[in-house]
mmCIF file of C-alpha atoms in Angstrom:
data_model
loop_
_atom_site.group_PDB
_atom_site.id
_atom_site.type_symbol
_atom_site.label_atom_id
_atom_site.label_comp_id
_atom_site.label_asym_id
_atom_site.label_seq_id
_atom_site.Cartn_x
_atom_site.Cartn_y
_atom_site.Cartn_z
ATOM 1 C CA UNK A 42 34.891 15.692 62.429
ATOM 2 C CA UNK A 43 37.191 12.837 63.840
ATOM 3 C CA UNK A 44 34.623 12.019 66.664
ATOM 4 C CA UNK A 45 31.845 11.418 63.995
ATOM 5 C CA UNK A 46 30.862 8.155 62.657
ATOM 6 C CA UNK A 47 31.409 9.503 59.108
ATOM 7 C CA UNK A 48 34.657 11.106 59.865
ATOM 8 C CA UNK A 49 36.006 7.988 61.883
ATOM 9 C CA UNK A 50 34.511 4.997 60.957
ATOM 10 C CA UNK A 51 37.853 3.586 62.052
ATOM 11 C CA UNK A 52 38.333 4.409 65.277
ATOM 12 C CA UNK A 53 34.723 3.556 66.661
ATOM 13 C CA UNK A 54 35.086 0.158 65.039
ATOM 14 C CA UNK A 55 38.730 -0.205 66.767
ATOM 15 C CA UNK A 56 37.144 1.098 70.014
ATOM 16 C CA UNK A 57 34.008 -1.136 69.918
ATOM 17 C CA UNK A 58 35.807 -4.236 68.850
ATOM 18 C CA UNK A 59 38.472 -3.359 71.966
ATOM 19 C CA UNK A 60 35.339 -2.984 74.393
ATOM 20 C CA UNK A 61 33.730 -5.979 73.408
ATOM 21 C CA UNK A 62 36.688 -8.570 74.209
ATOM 22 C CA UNK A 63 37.323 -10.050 77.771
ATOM 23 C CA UNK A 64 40.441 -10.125 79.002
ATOM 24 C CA UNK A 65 40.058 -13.446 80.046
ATOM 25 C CA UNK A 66 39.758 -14.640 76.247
ATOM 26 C CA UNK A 67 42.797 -13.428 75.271
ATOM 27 C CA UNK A 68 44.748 -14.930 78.363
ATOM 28 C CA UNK A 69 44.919 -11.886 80.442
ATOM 29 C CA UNK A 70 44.518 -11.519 84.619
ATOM 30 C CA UNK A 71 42.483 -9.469 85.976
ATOM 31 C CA UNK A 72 42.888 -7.710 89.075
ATOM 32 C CA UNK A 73 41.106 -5.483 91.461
ATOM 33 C CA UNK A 74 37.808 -3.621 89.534
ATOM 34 C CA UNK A 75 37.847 -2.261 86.094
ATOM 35 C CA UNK A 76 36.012 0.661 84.940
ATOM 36 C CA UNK A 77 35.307 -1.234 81.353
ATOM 37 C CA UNK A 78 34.869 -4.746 80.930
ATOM 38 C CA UNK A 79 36.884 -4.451 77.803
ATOM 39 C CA UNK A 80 40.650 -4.852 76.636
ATOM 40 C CA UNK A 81 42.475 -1.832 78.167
ATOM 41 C CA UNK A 82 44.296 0.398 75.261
ATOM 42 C CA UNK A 83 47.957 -0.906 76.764
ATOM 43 C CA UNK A 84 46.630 -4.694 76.669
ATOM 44 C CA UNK A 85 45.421 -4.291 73.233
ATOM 45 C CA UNK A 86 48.723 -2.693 72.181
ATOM 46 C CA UNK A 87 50.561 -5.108 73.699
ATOM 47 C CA UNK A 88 49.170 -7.880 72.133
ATOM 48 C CA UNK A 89 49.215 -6.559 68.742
ATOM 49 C CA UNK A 90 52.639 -5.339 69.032
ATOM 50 C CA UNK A 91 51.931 -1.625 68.495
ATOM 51 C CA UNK A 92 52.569 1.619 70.707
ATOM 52 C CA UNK A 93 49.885 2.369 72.854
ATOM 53 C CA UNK A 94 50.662 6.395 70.865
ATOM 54 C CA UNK A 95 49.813 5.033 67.442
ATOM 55 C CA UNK A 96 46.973 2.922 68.858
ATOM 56 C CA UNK A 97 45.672 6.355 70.444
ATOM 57 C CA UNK A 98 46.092 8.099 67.114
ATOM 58 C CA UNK A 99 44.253 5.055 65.497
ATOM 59 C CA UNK A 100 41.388 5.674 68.140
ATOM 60 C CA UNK A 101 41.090 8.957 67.524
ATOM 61 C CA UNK A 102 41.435 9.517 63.891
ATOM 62 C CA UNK A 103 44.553 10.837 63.815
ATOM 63 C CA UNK A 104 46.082 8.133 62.172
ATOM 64 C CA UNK A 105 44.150 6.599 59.108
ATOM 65 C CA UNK A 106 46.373 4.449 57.281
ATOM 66 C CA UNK A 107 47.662 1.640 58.744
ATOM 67 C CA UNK A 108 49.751 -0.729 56.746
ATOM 68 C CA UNK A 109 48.504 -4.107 56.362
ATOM 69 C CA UNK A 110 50.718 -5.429 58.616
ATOM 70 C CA UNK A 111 49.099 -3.434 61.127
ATOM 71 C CA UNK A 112 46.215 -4.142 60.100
ATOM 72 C CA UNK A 113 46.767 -7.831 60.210
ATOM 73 C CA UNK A 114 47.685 -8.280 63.704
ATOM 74 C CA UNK A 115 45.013 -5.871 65.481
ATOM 75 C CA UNK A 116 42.421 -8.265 63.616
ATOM 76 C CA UNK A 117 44.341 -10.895 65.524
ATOM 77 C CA UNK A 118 44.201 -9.221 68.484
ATOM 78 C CA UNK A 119 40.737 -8.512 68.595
ATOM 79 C CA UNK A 120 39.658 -11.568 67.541
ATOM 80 C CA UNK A 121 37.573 -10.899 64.778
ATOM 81 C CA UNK A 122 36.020 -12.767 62.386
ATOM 82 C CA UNK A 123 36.653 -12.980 58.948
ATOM 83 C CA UNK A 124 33.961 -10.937 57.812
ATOM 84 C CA UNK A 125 35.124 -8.510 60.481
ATOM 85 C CA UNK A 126 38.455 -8.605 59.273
ATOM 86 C CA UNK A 127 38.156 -7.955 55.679
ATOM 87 C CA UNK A 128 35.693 -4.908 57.178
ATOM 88 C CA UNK A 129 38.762 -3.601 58.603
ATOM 89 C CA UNK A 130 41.053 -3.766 55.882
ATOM 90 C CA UNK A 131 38.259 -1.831 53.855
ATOM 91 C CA UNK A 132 38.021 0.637 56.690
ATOM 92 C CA UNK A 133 41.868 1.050 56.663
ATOM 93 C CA UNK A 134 41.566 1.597 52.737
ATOM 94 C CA UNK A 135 43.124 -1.944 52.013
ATOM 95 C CA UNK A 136 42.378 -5.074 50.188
ATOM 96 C CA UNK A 137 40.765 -7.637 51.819
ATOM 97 C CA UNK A 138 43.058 -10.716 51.351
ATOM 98 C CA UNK A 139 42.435 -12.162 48.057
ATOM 99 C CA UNK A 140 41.959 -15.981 46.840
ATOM 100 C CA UNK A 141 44.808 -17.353 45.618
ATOM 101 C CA UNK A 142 47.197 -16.168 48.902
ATOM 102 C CA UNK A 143 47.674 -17.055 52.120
ATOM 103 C CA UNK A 144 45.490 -16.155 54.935
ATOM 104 C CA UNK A 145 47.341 -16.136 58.255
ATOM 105 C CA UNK A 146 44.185 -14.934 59.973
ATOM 106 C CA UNK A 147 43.429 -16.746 63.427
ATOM 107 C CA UNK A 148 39.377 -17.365 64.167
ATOM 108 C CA UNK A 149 38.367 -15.902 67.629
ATOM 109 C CA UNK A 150 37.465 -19.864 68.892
ATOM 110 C CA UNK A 151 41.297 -20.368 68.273
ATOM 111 C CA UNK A 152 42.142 -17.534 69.460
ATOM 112 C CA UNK A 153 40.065 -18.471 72.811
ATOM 113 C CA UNK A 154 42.201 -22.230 72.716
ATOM 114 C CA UNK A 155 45.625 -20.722 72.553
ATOM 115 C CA UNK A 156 44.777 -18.365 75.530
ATOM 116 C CA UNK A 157 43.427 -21.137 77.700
ATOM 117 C CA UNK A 158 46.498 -23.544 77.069
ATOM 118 C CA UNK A 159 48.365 -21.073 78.852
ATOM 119 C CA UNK A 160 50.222 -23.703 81.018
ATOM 120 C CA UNK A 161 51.528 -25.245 77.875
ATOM 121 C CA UNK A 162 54.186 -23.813 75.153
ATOM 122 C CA UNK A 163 51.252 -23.060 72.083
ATOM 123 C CA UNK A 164 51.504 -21.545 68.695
ATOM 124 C CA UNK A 165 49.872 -21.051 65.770
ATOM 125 C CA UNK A 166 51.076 -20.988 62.290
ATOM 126 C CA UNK A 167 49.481 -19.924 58.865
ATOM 127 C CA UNK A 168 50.095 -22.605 56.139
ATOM 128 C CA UNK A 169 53.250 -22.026 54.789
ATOM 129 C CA UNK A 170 54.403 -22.359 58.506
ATOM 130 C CA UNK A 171 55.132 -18.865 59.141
ATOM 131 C CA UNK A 172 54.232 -17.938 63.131
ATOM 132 C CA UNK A 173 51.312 -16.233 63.743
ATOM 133 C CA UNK A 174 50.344 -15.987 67.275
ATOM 134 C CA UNK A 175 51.645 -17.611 70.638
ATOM 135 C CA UNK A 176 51.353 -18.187 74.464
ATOM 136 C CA UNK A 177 53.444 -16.667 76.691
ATOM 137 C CA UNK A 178 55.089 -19.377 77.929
ATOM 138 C CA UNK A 179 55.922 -20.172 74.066
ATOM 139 C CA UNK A 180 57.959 -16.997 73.810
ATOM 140 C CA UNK A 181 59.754 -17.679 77.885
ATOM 141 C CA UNK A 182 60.726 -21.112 76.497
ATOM 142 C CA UNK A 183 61.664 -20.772 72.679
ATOM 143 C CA UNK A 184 62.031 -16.897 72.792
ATOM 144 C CA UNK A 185 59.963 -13.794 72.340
ATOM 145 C CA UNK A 186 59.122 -13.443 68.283
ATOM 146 C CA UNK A 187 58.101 -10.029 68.549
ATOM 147 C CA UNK A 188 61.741 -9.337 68.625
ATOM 148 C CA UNK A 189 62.309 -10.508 65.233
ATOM 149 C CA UNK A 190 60.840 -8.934 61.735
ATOM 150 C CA UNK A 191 58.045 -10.828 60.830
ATOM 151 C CA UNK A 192 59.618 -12.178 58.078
ATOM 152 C CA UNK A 193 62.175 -14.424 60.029
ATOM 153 C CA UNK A 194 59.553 -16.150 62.067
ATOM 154 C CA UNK A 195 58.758 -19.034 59.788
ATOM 155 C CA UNK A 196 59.695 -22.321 60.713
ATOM 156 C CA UNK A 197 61.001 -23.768 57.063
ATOM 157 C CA UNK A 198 63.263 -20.887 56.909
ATOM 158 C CA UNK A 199 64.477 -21.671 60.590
ATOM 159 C CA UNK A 200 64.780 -25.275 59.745
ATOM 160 C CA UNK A 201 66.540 -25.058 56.398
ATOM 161 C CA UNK A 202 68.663 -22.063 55.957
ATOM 162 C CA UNK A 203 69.189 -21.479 60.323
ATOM 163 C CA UNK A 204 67.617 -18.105 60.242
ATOM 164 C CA UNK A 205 65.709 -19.024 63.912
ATOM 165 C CA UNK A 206 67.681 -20.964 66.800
ATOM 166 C CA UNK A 207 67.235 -24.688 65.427
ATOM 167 C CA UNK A 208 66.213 -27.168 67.807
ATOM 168 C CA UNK A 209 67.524 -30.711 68.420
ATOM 169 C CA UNK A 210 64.449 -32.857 66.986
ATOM 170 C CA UNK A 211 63.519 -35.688 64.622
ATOM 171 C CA UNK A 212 64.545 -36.069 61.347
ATOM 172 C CA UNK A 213 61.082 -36.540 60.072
ATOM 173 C CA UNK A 214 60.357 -33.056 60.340
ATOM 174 C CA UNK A 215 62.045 -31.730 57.715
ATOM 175 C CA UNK A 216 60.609 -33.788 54.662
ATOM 176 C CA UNK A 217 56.952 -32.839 56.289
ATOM 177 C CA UNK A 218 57.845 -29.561 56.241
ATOM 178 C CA UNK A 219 58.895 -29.246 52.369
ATOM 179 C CA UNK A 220 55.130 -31.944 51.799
ATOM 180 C CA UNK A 221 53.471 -29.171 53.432
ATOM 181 C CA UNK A 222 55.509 -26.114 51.468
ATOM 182 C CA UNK A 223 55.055 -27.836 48.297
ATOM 183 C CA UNK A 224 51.036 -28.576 48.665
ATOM 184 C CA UNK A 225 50.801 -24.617 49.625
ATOM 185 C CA UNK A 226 52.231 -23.712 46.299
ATOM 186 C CA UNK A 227 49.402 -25.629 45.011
ATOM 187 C CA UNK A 228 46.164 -23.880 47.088
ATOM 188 C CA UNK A 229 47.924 -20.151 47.138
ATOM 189 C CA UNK A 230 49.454 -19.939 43.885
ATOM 190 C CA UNK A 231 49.604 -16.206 44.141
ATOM 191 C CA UNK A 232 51.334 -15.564 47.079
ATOM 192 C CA UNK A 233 54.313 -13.963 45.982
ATOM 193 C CA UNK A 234 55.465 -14.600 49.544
ATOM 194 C CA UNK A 235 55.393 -18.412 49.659
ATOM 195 C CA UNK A 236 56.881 -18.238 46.223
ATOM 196 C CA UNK A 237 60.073 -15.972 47.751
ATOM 197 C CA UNK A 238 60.129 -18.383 50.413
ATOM 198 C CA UNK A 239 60.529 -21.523 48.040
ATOM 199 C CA UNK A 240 63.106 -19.776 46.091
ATOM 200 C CA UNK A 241 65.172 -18.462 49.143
ATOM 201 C CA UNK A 242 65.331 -22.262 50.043
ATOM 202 C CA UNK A 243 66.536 -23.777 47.063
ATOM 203 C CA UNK A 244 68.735 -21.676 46.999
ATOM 204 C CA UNK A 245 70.060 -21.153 50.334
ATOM 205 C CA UNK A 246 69.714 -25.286 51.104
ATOM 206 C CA UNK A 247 70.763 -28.593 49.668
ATOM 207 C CA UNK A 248 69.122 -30.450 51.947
ATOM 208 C CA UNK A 249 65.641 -28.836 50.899
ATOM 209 C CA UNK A 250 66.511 -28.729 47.112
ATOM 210 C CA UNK A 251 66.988 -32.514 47.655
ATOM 211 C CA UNK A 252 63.678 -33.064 49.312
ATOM 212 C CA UNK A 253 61.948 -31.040 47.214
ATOM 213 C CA UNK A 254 63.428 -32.416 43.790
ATOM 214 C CA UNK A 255 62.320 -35.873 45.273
ATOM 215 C CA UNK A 256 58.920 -34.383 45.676
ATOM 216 C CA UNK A 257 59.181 -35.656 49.602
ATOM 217 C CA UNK A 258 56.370 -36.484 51.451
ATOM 218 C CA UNK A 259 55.769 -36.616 55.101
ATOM 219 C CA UNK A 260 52.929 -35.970 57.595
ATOM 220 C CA UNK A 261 53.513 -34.628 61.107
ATOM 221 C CA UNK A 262 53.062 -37.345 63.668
ATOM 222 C CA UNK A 263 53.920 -37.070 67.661
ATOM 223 C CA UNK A 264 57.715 -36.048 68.139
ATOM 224 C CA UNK A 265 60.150 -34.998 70.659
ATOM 225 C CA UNK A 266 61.668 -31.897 70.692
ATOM 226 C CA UNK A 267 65.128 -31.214 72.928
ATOM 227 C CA UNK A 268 65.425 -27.201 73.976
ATOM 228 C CA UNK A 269 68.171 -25.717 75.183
ATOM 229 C CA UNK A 270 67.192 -23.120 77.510
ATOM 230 C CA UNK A 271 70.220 -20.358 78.776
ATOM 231 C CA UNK A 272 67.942 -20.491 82.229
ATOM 232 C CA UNK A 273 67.029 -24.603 82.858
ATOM 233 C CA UNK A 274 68.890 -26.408 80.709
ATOM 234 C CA UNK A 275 67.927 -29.052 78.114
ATOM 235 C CA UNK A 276 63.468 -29.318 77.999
ATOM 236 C CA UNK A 277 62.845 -32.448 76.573
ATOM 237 C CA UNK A 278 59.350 -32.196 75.460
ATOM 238 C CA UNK A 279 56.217 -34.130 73.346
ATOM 239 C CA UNK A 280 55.252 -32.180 70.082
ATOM 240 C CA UNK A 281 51.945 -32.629 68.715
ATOM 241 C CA UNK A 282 50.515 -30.596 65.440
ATOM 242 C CA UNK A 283 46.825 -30.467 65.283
ATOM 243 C CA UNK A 284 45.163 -28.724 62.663
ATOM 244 C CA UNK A 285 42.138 -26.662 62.512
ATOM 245 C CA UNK A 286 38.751 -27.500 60.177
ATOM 246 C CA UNK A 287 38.065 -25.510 58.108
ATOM 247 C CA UNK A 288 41.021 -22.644 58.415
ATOM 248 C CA UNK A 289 44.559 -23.734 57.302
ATOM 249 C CA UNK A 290 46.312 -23.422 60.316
ATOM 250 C CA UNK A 291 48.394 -25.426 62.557
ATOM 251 C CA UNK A 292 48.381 -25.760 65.972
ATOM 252 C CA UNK A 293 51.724 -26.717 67.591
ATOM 253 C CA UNK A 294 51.756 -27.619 71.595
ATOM 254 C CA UNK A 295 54.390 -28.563 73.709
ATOM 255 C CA UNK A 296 54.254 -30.799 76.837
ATOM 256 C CA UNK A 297 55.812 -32.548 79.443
ATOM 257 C CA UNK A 298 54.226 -35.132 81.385
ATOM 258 C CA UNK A 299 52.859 -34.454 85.108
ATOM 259 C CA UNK A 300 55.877 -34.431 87.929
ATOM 260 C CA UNK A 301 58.417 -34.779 85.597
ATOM 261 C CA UNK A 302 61.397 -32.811 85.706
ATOM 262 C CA UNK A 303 61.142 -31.078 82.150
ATOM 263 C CA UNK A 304 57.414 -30.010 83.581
ATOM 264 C CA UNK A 305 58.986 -28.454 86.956
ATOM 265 C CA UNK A 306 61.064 -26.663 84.353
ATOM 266 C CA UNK A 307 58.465 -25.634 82.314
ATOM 267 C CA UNK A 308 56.565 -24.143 85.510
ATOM 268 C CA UNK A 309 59.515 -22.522 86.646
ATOM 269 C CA UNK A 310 59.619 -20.499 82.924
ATOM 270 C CA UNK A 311 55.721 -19.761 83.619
ATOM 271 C CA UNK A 312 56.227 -18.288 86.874
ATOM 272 C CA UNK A 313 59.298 -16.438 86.535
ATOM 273 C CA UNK A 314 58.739 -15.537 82.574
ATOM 274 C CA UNK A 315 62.798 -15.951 81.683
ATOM 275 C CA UNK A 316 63.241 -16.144 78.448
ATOM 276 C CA UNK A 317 65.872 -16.886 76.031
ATOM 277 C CA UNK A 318 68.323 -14.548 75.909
#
């Protein structure tokens, strides 16, 4: 019954999403020949963050419930598109994300951008500037996220209450970021985790309680960012945020100009992947 349509609806649409997808879209190499032109089950696992096992089980039917976590970052993975998405929460018997919340889900053309700007230190992050997908060289410089809970990998919380390594940078960043939380609160009234988020600051910060009674405003403009790296030393890189039309997202890219030292260090963290330990 599991390697029926009926019985696994699932499974063929994990399998035919996975075959579909180029490695070179999602940043990959590719070596030598390939008996499928599709993601391999240990790339697709990697990416997502899951065990190539439960990924297996997932295939195969023998696993039929994913959380929507899970859920959340195969979508990601694979690229999908929203309509493809929410078809996957409904095959996983979940909710499609609802109005009123925040969708941290990544369209395959960004998806495509982040994976060519693989010579630059990219991220994405949904709009209450939680972290939602990176380069490599993102994770070699700043370090790996996948090694904390999801929930620590948003950048207010890093800035304001030090849950993330904080980085030596302007000033201005901090009353953008509490503009940007506060006009969230405003399109996603329901999401009880931008609402947690809020609180947890207030509480846990002066500095944001202050901005935020003030009702700060700020936009993000080009900045420099100083990273200490345990491998190279200080980085001392430009910071642009761009956004994306018509998906709430921000795209945040690093850089260094050509032949300057900070870019030979940034090649060096490419080549040899050393991250921060």
């Amino acid at each position: 019954m599991t390697g029926s349509s009926a019985g696994n609806a699932l499974g063929e649409a994990l399998r035919g999403w996975r075959d579909r997808l180029s490695p070179l879209d999602v940043g990959l190499p590719v070596f030598g020949s390939r008996r499928a032109s599709g993601l391999r089950r240990e790339e697709l696992s990697a990416l997502a963050g899951l065990s190539v096992d439960y990924l297996v089980r997932l295939e195969q039917g023998r696993a039929r419930n994913p959380s929507e976590q899970v859920v959340a970052a195969l979508a990601r993975a694979l690229q999908l598109t929203a309509a493809e998405r929410d078809h996957l929460h409904r095959l996983a018997h979940l909710p499609p994300p609802s109005s009123g919340v925040i969708d941290s889900h990544v369209p395959p053309s960004v998806q495509r951008l982040v994976a060519r700007l693989g010579e630059l230190p990219v991220a994405v992050f949904s709009a209450d500037w939680t972290l939602v997908t990176w380069s490599p060289l993102w994770a070699a410089l700043l370090g790996d996220p996948l090694g904390l809970p999801a929930a620590e990998r948003n950048i207010v919380a890093a800035a304001f209450l030090g849950s993330l390594p904080v980085r030596r940078g302007s000033l201005t960043l901090e009353p953008a970021l509490v503009a940007d939380l506060r006009a969230a609160t405003v399109r996603y009234p329901a999401d009880r985790g931008l609402a947690e988020l809020v609180r947890r600051c207030l509480a846990g910060s002066e500095r944001f309680a202050e901005l935020w009674r003030a009702g700060a405003v700020g936009e993000h403009t080009h900045d420099r960012k100083v990273v200490a790296h345990p491998a190279v030393g200080e980085v001392v890189l430009d910071c642009d945020v761009l956004t994306v039309p018509g998906a709430d997202l921000k795209i945040v890219v690093y850089s260094a100009a050509a032949g300057s030292a900070d870019a030979e260090k940034l090649d060096f963290l490419r080549v040899t992947g050393i991250a921060v330990g």
